[in-house]
């Protein structure tokens, strides 16, 4: 959970990408998520992933993103490459390494698995990049401004924002409470799964108590700041998309257009290698 | 030569998701029967260091020795019988229906027999002045009482060393004094007491050794008189010495403040200064 806190902190940095309109970054992110749905050609996926990585030094998050993804990448690739070939329904003329009972391991299956792995990797990289360059507070406020124009109350985005802010607090409390019970000689690392779950019961009580107290404090704080006094609230910070934001969205649109074009041309899928 | 009961050797610590070290080159020895206060700004590494003493955190580099034994590989639940740790917020550890059950939790984990648990529960509750609340729900107690209950719950495990993270936070002066008197009493019974605190007044009154930390390092380590009589060093880390030392330093900037412990000591020092300023012919008249 400390990783989650770390990501939230990184999103508050100051860089040319951090300064972009959060809505522009959200649109760009959505576009980048669609790309690996359209194309499965490993080369295109690698190029798109590399493009995102090239932007990380600009945002000043290169090292941090590397430290997070270096752990996740091998797990994702390993899981997909290991499991996918067994489910790949190949053709009769595929080059089979193992073809027995339900196990059909072919070279084509492995290539297909790598392509699938790269899809996940690309999407994951885009998601991580978005999370590390977009302050959730900014994003929620910007979205809140838009939806308020359509008569939707700000309560909804505030609820989402509160849950994001609440989660690290609860997790921090959980870790502290866990430590306090360890300090009272509660051995939480040994025993069967059932025994370990039973040991969590005493922890649940102070955790629920502190969570309720936190929630109550937030509610009181909101009321004290006159939240809900008017149907529509005003915003201190006004978001307006500038040329840089439009350019950023356009870069995503171009990437998406290119993916569509390559797909139409028949080189967008992994099939070109099979 | 007296051996330290707790010792760190070139301890470095970095939280997994942080790039900078939270603790750097910590070499400290704590001896049996000491009353040590760790002071410093928020985030200077006090709590992080103390969590190494009972294995809640493990050094990134360096070692922690408890009674000469390297604590690496010894789980916290085992170290807890020697090093008791009371968290800042007592509500983070209270879970039982009654005070009695709350106290018995730790001893049960350590495998104490029932009769011993019964007797020790009564003993620790008496020590913290909560014996009349033995069958009460812990959450019905006041904040100061809950803090004392948390101390009692750890004390019931009979640790030699008692670490209390900010024992007086959120307490009024009366409650703070009650807790600090309790700690002094435990210290006089032979327990080694280690606290962290932002209350310099209480630190100067109760601790016999003060460790000043800043930026993950130990800056000063000595008696309260020694640490608090160096205002320049304290100012660097935004620590304000207790009023007694501020006055002493203001009126007697060049005097040796190591003998100033009480207001009476300060009065004596001031008297000496004034006396020294009088002409020789008048000195005998006082």
XYZ file of C-alpha atoms in Angstrom:
560
model
C 0.000 0.000 0.000
C 2.961 2.258 0.549
C 3.495 1.868 -3.193
C 0.047 3.353 -3.751
C 0.966 6.316 -1.549
C 4.212 6.670 -3.438
C 2.326 6.829 -6.745
C -0.051 9.446 -5.367
C 2.936 11.531 -4.287
C 4.652 11.188 -7.660
C 1.520 12.505 -9.336
C 1.966 15.800 -7.470
C 5.363 16.555 -9.031
C 6.001 19.504 -11.261
C 6.966 18.717 -14.856
C 5.748 19.709 -18.346
C 3.579 16.579 -18.399
C 2.323 16.992 -14.846
C 1.281 20.552 -15.714
C -0.971 19.396 -18.565
C -4.742 19.498 -18.102
C -5.782 16.318 -16.242
C -8.637 15.821 -18.738
C -6.164 15.857 -21.631
C -4.122 13.199 -19.881
C -7.248 11.131 -19.205
C -8.272 11.275 -22.884
C -4.726 10.403 -23.976
C -4.701 7.483 -21.558
C -8.057 6.156 -22.808
C -6.752 6.329 -26.407
C -3.586 4.469 -25.442
C -5.670 1.766 -23.769
C -7.612 1.235 -27.023
C -4.411 0.825 -29.093
C -3.461 -2.652 -27.827
C -7.040 -3.774 -28.430
C -6.716 -2.861 -32.089
C -3.181 -4.087 -32.762
C -1.446 -7.257 -31.636
C 1.678 -6.969 -33.761
C 4.512 -7.272 -31.189
C 6.669 -4.717 -33.017
C 3.959 -2.050 -32.891
C 3.256 -2.818 -29.246
C 6.946 -2.547 -28.383
C 7.127 0.778 -30.276
C 4.116 2.168 -28.394
C 5.517 1.006 -25.044
C 8.893 2.543 -25.891
C 7.153 5.822 -26.781
C 5.598 5.977 -23.311
C 8.943 5.179 -21.709
C 10.601 7.953 -23.698
C 8.208 10.422 -22.106
C 9.054 9.359 -18.536
C 12.270 11.457 -18.292
C 10.257 14.499 -19.377
C 7.888 13.832 -16.475
C 10.804 13.038 -14.146
C 9.320 9.675 -13.215
C 11.641 7.367 -15.152
C 13.448 5.830 -12.190
C 10.371 5.429 -10.069
C 8.327 3.888 -12.868
C 11.208 1.561 -13.640
C 11.362 0.437 -10.014
C 7.648 -0.368 -10.006
C 7.372 -1.983 -13.416
C 10.586 -4.001 -13.229
C 8.768 -6.112 -10.651
C 5.445 -6.298 -12.507
C 6.727 -6.859 -16.060
C 8.390 -10.254 -15.502
C 5.402 -11.509 -13.515
C 2.929 -10.516 -16.251
C 5.073 -11.756 -19.123
C 5.924 -14.956 -17.269
C 2.316 -15.686 -16.406
C 1.038 -15.072 -19.933
C 3.868 -16.765 -21.805
C 3.654 -19.807 -19.564
C -0.105 -20.257 -19.606
C -1.215 -18.911 -22.989
C 0.398 -21.490 -25.332
C -1.648 -24.180 -23.611
C -4.879 -22.451 -24.587
C -3.802 -21.364 -28.076
C -5.766 -23.254 -30.696
C -3.205 -23.682 -33.442
C -3.393 -24.951 -36.967
C -2.398 -28.420 -38.066
C 0.734 -27.165 -39.845
C 2.038 -25.343 -36.752
C 5.433 -26.362 -35.485
C 4.561 -28.282 -32.337
C 7.115 -28.715 -29.574
C 4.648 -30.729 -27.491
C 1.323 -32.003 -28.809
C -0.151 -34.286 -26.223
C -3.636 -34.559 -24.784
C -4.692 -30.995 -23.807
C -1.146 -29.621 -24.105
C -0.464 -28.149 -27.536
C 2.766 -26.245 -27.261
C 3.831 -24.801 -30.593
C 6.276 -22.088 -31.685
C 3.315 -20.167 -33.109
C 1.594 -20.444 -29.735
C 4.618 -18.983 -27.992
C 4.760 -16.055 -30.463
C 1.053 -15.506 -29.895
C 1.601 -15.587 -26.130
C 4.387 -13.010 -26.383
C 2.062 -10.745 -28.397
C -0.646 -11.114 -25.747
C 1.888 -10.394 -23.026
C 3.038 -7.260 -24.822
C -0.585 -6.062 -25.059
C -0.900 -6.272 -21.306
C 2.525 -4.688 -20.841
C 1.619 -1.776 -23.097
C -1.703 -1.151 -21.354
C -0.044 -1.478 -17.959
C 2.690 0.985 -18.891
C 0.101 3.492 -20.106
C -1.894 3.082 -16.892
C 1.166 3.471 -14.671
C 2.299 6.533 -16.615
C -1.153 8.103 -16.293
C -1.339 7.431 -12.546
C 2.147 8.848 -11.992
C 1.575 12.077 -13.904
C -2.037 12.859 -12.971
C -3.020 14.159 -9.578
C -6.316 12.492 -8.680
C -7.445 15.622 -6.886
C -6.942 17.642 -10.073
C -8.663 15.045 -12.218
C -11.674 14.720 -9.922
C -12.041 18.479 -9.652
C -11.782 18.897 -13.411
C -14.348 16.153 -14.007
C -16.530 17.645 -11.268
C -16.544 20.992 -13.059
C -17.760 19.345 -16.240
C -20.465 17.162 -14.746
C -21.779 20.024 -12.624
C -22.592 21.823 -15.864
C -24.895 18.914 -16.695
C -26.664 19.236 -13.344
C -24.883 16.325 -11.659
C -23.908 16.999 -8.055
C -20.235 17.284 -7.111
C -20.927 14.718 -4.361
C -20.207 11.870 -6.759
C -16.656 12.886 -7.784
C -15.991 13.895 -4.185
C -16.991 10.394 -3.085
C -14.484 8.878 -5.494
C -11.801 11.318 -4.425
C -12.482 10.622 -0.748
C -12.196 6.893 -1.297
C -8.802 7.366 -2.939
C -7.662 9.568 -0.087
C -9.252 7.307 2.520
C -7.604 4.106 1.294
C -4.010 5.080 2.175
C -5.137 6.264 5.601
C -6.920 3.001 6.351
C -3.997 1.012 5.028
C -1.588 3.058 7.140
C -3.735 2.368 10.186
C -3.861 -1.327 9.321
C -0.064 -1.528 9.191
C 0.330 0.354 12.479
C -2.279 -1.805 14.205
C -0.630 -4.922 12.830
C 2.716 -3.722 14.188
C 1.196 -2.982 17.595
C -0.128 -6.549 17.790
C 3.194 -7.983 16.684
C 4.748 -5.997 19.506
C 2.427 -7.835 21.857
C 3.926 -11.123 20.752
C 1.201 -12.056 18.272
C 2.915 -14.320 15.774
C 1.183 -13.467 12.516
C 3.590 -15.214 10.210
C 3.194 -18.799 11.303
C 0.367 -21.319 11.336
C -2.105 -22.472 8.720
C -4.093 -20.090 6.557
C -7.084 -20.521 8.883
C -4.969 -19.762 11.952
C -3.509 -16.664 10.325
C -6.993 -15.446 9.427
C -8.103 -16.008 13.011
C -5.190 -13.882 14.200
C -6.522 -11.011 12.116
C -9.746 -10.877 14.166
C -8.312 -8.754 17.025
C -6.787 -6.426 14.442
C -10.170 -5.898 12.796
C -11.668 -4.272 15.891
C -9.293 -1.296 16.268
C -9.184 -1.008 12.479
C -12.971 -0.688 12.203
C -12.957 1.742 15.113
C -10.296 3.941 13.523
C -11.925 3.734 10.075
C -15.263 4.849 11.462
C -13.546 7.654 13.345
C -11.777 8.764 10.160
C -15.028 8.685 8.192
C -16.827 10.638 10.881
C -14.015 13.217 10.989
C -14.150 13.677 7.217
C -17.930 14.121 7.306
C -17.628 16.684 10.112
C -14.828 18.508 8.285
C -16.938 18.706 5.125
C -19.917 20.052 7.013
C -17.745 22.604 8.783
C -16.588 23.782 5.372
C -20.238 24.174 4.318
C -20.210 21.361 1.818
C -23.707 20.948 0.384
C -24.870 24.447 1.355
C -25.549 25.175 -2.334
C -26.488 22.818 -5.109
C -23.591 23.936 -7.234
C -20.208 24.824 -5.825
C -17.586 27.064 -7.348
C -14.001 26.058 -7.954
C -10.839 27.904 -6.993
C -8.890 26.357 -9.814
C -10.362 26.648 -13.300
C -9.174 24.141 -15.853
C -8.846 25.227 -19.426
C -7.271 23.230 -22.199
C -4.397 25.012 -23.952
C -2.432 24.270 -27.134
C -0.073 21.930 -25.260
C -3.018 19.890 -23.989
C -4.521 19.660 -27.468
C -1.133 18.644 -28.852
C -0.840 15.945 -26.220
C -4.266 14.540 -27.091
C -3.366 14.753 -30.784
C -0.263 12.637 -30.216
C -2.531 9.941 -28.822
C -4.999 10.335 -31.695
C -2.150 9.987 -34.217
C -0.953 6.818 -32.480
C -4.488 5.428 -32.528
C -4.941 6.397 -36.188
C -1.681 4.689 -37.055
C -2.788 1.531 -35.248
C -6.110 1.546 -37.153
C -4.289 2.127 -40.460
C -1.843 -0.747 -39.849
C -4.719 -3.000 -38.829
C -6.599 -2.176 -42.039
C -3.417 -2.752 -44.054
C -3.189 -6.208 -42.513
C 0.061 -5.722 -40.617
C -1.464 -4.749 -37.311
C -1.916 -8.225 -35.906
C 0.381 -10.966 -34.730
C -0.861 -13.119 -37.630
C 1.900 -11.675 -39.866
C 4.380 -13.737 -37.853
C 2.314 -16.939 -37.744
C 32.953 -3.070 31.933
C 29.165 -2.740 31.668
C 27.727 -4.260 28.501
C 24.932 -2.475 26.607
C 21.631 -4.317 26.459
C 20.773 -2.715 23.126
C 23.305 -1.758 20.523
C 23.187 -0.768 16.890
C 26.153 -1.106 14.590
C 26.374 1.240 11.625
C 22.628 0.998 11.061
C 21.169 2.316 7.817
C 17.520 2.043 6.912
C 15.574 2.911 3.802
C 11.851 2.344 3.346
C 11.334 0.088 0.303
C 9.544 2.711 -1.746
C 11.809 5.621 -0.799
C 15.044 6.588 -2.442
C 16.630 8.388 0.499
C 17.724 6.740 3.724
C 15.495 7.298 6.759
C 18.365 6.360 9.093
C 22.066 6.801 8.458
C 25.081 5.468 10.303
C 23.335 4.951 13.619
C 25.685 3.689 16.308
C 24.105 3.760 19.718
C 24.422 1.798 22.916
C 21.694 1.627 25.526
C 22.497 0.276 28.954
C 20.244 -1.472 31.447
C 18.317 0.862 33.753
C 18.639 3.939 31.568
C 15.833 6.429 30.949
C 16.466 7.661 27.421
C 14.464 10.229 25.498
C 14.769 10.555 21.725
C 13.964 14.037 20.537
C 13.912 15.732 17.144
C 11.611 17.107 14.514
C 8.831 15.021 12.964
C 10.266 12.698 10.366
C 13.811 12.786 11.762
C 13.805 9.016 12.277
C 13.052 8.603 15.998
C 10.215 6.111 15.633
C 11.915 4.395 12.713
C 14.974 3.764 14.878
C 12.965 2.537 17.850
C 11.050 0.113 15.644
C 14.372 -1.570 14.911
C 14.809 -2.403 18.590
C 11.972 -4.950 18.620
C 12.279 -6.074 15.008
C 9.267 -4.254 13.565
C 11.738 -2.840 11.048
C 14.935 -4.512 9.921
C 18.093 -2.622 8.981
C 18.810 -2.137 5.294
C 22.435 -2.234 6.355
C 24.080 -2.737 9.751
C 23.014 -4.681 12.790
C 20.970 -4.456 15.973
C 22.111 -6.399 19.020
C 19.917 -7.233 21.982
C 21.882 -8.549 24.959
C 24.786 -9.079 22.581
C 22.730 -11.218 20.203
C 22.123 -10.120 16.624
C 18.348 -9.663 16.249
C 18.397 -10.513 12.523
C 16.132 -13.477 11.979
C 14.487 -13.265 15.409
C 10.785 -12.481 14.901
C 9.144 -9.564 16.679
C 6.878 -11.921 18.614
C 9.992 -13.396 20.239
C 11.734 -10.054 20.800
C 8.528 -8.716 22.384
C 9.235 -10.657 25.574
C 12.372 -8.562 26.086
C 11.479 -5.297 24.341
C 7.990 -3.936 24.934
C 6.755 -1.297 22.500
C 3.834 1.013 23.207
C 2.486 2.859 20.185
C 1.623 6.515 20.141
C -2.100 5.930 19.728
C -3.429 3.508 22.352
C -6.542 2.923 20.249
C -4.399 1.120 17.709
C -3.985 -1.800 20.056
C -7.180 -1.914 22.089
C -9.588 -4.622 20.964
C -10.810 -6.636 23.939
C -14.172 -6.409 25.725
C -12.615 -5.788 29.102
C -9.456 -4.273 30.515
C -8.606 -7.673 32.003
C -8.696 -9.401 28.599
C -6.749 -6.568 27.018
C -3.943 -6.997 29.541
C -3.966 -10.799 29.249
C -3.550 -10.798 25.449
C 0.245 -10.377 25.365
C 1.028 -12.788 28.230
C -1.212 -15.409 26.579
C 0.742 -15.046 23.336
C 3.933 -15.610 25.299
C 2.479 -18.751 26.884
C 2.295 -17.561 30.506
C 0.193 -19.870 32.691
C -3.264 -18.782 33.824
C -2.434 -18.116 37.467
C 0.573 -15.995 36.479
C -1.580 -14.046 34.021
C -4.152 -13.413 36.758
C -1.569 -12.107 39.184
C 0.367 -10.040 36.678
C -2.850 -8.464 35.359
C -3.656 -7.219 38.841
C -0.085 -6.103 39.439
C 0.248 -4.034 36.266
C -3.190 -2.502 36.662
C -2.233 -1.481 40.182
C 1.029 -0.035 38.870
C -0.791 2.141 36.336
C -3.622 3.003 38.712
C -6.396 1.283 36.795
C -7.182 -1.639 39.104
C -10.760 -0.468 39.668
C -11.445 -0.638 35.925
C -10.430 -4.285 35.531
C -13.831 -5.391 34.193
C -14.642 -2.213 32.260
C -14.659 -1.959 28.454
C -11.344 -0.304 27.466
C -13.000 2.188 25.126
C -15.011 3.573 28.044
C -11.769 4.879 29.572
C -10.420 8.379 29.020
C -7.505 9.048 26.665
C -4.926 9.218 29.456
C -6.315 6.061 31.018
C -6.221 4.262 27.657
C -2.584 5.303 27.259
C -1.818 3.857 30.690
C -3.771 0.721 29.760
C -1.633 0.358 26.624
C 1.496 0.644 28.762
C 0.094 -1.893 31.222
C -0.757 -4.311 28.402
C 2.850 -4.258 27.256
C 4.201 -4.251 30.803
C 2.282 -7.450 31.489
C 4.634 -9.253 29.108
C 7.397 -8.474 31.616
C 9.833 -6.897 29.166
C 13.147 -5.562 30.439
C 13.047 -2.663 28.018
C 9.989 -0.509 27.564
C 9.754 1.708 24.486
C 6.969 4.271 24.520
C 6.406 6.340 21.420
C 5.268 9.826 22.460
C 3.681 8.792 25.751
C 2.094 12.159 26.473
C 0.654 13.142 23.084
C -2.872 14.476 23.398
C -2.777 14.441 27.198
C -3.222 17.333 29.545
C -0.416 18.256 31.947
C -1.885 16.255 34.815
C -2.235 13.098 32.694
C 1.227 13.641 31.239
C 2.766 13.879 34.682
C 0.883 10.741 35.785
C 2.306 8.790 32.858
C 5.816 10.134 33.271
C 5.736 9.393 37.014
C 4.658 5.863 36.154
C 7.599 5.541 33.772
C 9.965 6.924 36.397
C 8.617 4.375 38.892
C 9.101 1.536 36.383
C 12.608 2.819 35.698
C 13.402 2.801 39.410
C 12.218 -0.831 39.507
C 14.877 -1.709 36.959
C 13.094 -1.326 33.623
C 15.000 0.414 30.875
C 12.777 3.164 29.551
C 13.059 4.606 26.057
C 10.668 7.312 24.935
C 10.251 9.730 22.070
C 8.822 13.127 22.865
C 8.260 16.658 21.640
C 7.682 17.900 25.165
C 11.116 19.201 26.154
C 9.894 20.224 29.584
C 8.965 16.639 30.443
C 12.104 15.276 28.816
C 14.305 17.536 30.932
C 12.388 16.595 34.072
C 12.379 12.819 33.631
C 14.971 11.555 31.145
C 18.517 10.955 32.268
C 19.848 10.737 28.743
C 18.702 12.658 25.683
C 19.388 11.657 22.088
C 18.811 14.416 19.552
C 18.110 13.174 16.041
C 17.989 15.098 12.773
C 17.740 13.922 9.180
C 18.076 10.273 10.130
C 21.261 10.807 12.139
C 22.155 11.178 15.785
C 23.208 14.764 16.358
C 23.702 14.858 20.090
C 23.697 12.265 22.803
C 24.153 13.090 26.452
C 22.542 14.246 29.653
C 19.614 16.698 29.347
C 21.891 19.381 30.805
C 24.449 18.849 28.076
C 21.986 18.655 25.188
C 19.761 21.520 26.298
C 22.650 23.823 27.091
C 23.640 24.010 23.424
C 20.987 26.380 22.043
C 22.810 26.944 18.752
C 22.726 23.249 17.898
C 19.092 22.973 19.039
C 18.079 25.974 16.969
C 19.451 24.296 13.847
C 16.871 21.550 14.207
C 14.073 23.807 15.481
C 14.097 22.453 19.010
C 13.398 24.842 21.819
C 15.112 24.031 25.095
C 12.961 24.014 28.266
C 12.409 27.425 29.838
C 14.883 26.659 32.619
C 17.719 26.254 30.123
C 16.600 29.203 28.027
C 16.742 31.403 31.117
C 20.049 29.964 32.238
C 21.557 30.538 28.829
C 20.142 34.040 28.610
C 21.430 35.213 31.988
C 24.573 33.135 32.283
C 25.716 32.550 28.679
C 29.247 31.601 29.693
C 28.409 29.530 32.733
C 28.679 25.750 32.969
C 25.038 24.656 32.782
C 25.726 21.007 33.482
C 24.691 21.428 37.130
C 21.352 23.073 36.275
C 18.656 20.486 36.803
C 16.017 22.260 38.848
C 14.820 25.874 39.168
C 16.708 25.965 42.494
C 19.934 25.130 40.650
C 19.273 28.024 38.298
C 18.612 30.329 41.249
C 21.926 29.240 42.775
C 23.725 29.846 39.504
C 22.211 33.309 39.161
C 23.106 34.101 42.741
C 26.713 33.049 42.089
C 26.844 35.236 38.984
C 25.466 38.272 40.780
C 27.709 37.627 43.734
C 30.750 37.404 41.480
C 29.887 40.804 39.970
C 29.858 42.635 43.274
C 32.947 44.473 44.450
C 35.187 42.317 46.642
C 34.491 44.556 49.649
C 30.760 43.856 49.481
C 30.894 40.097 48.888
C 31.325 39.170 52.514
C 28.260 41.221 53.513
C 25.801 38.893 51.799
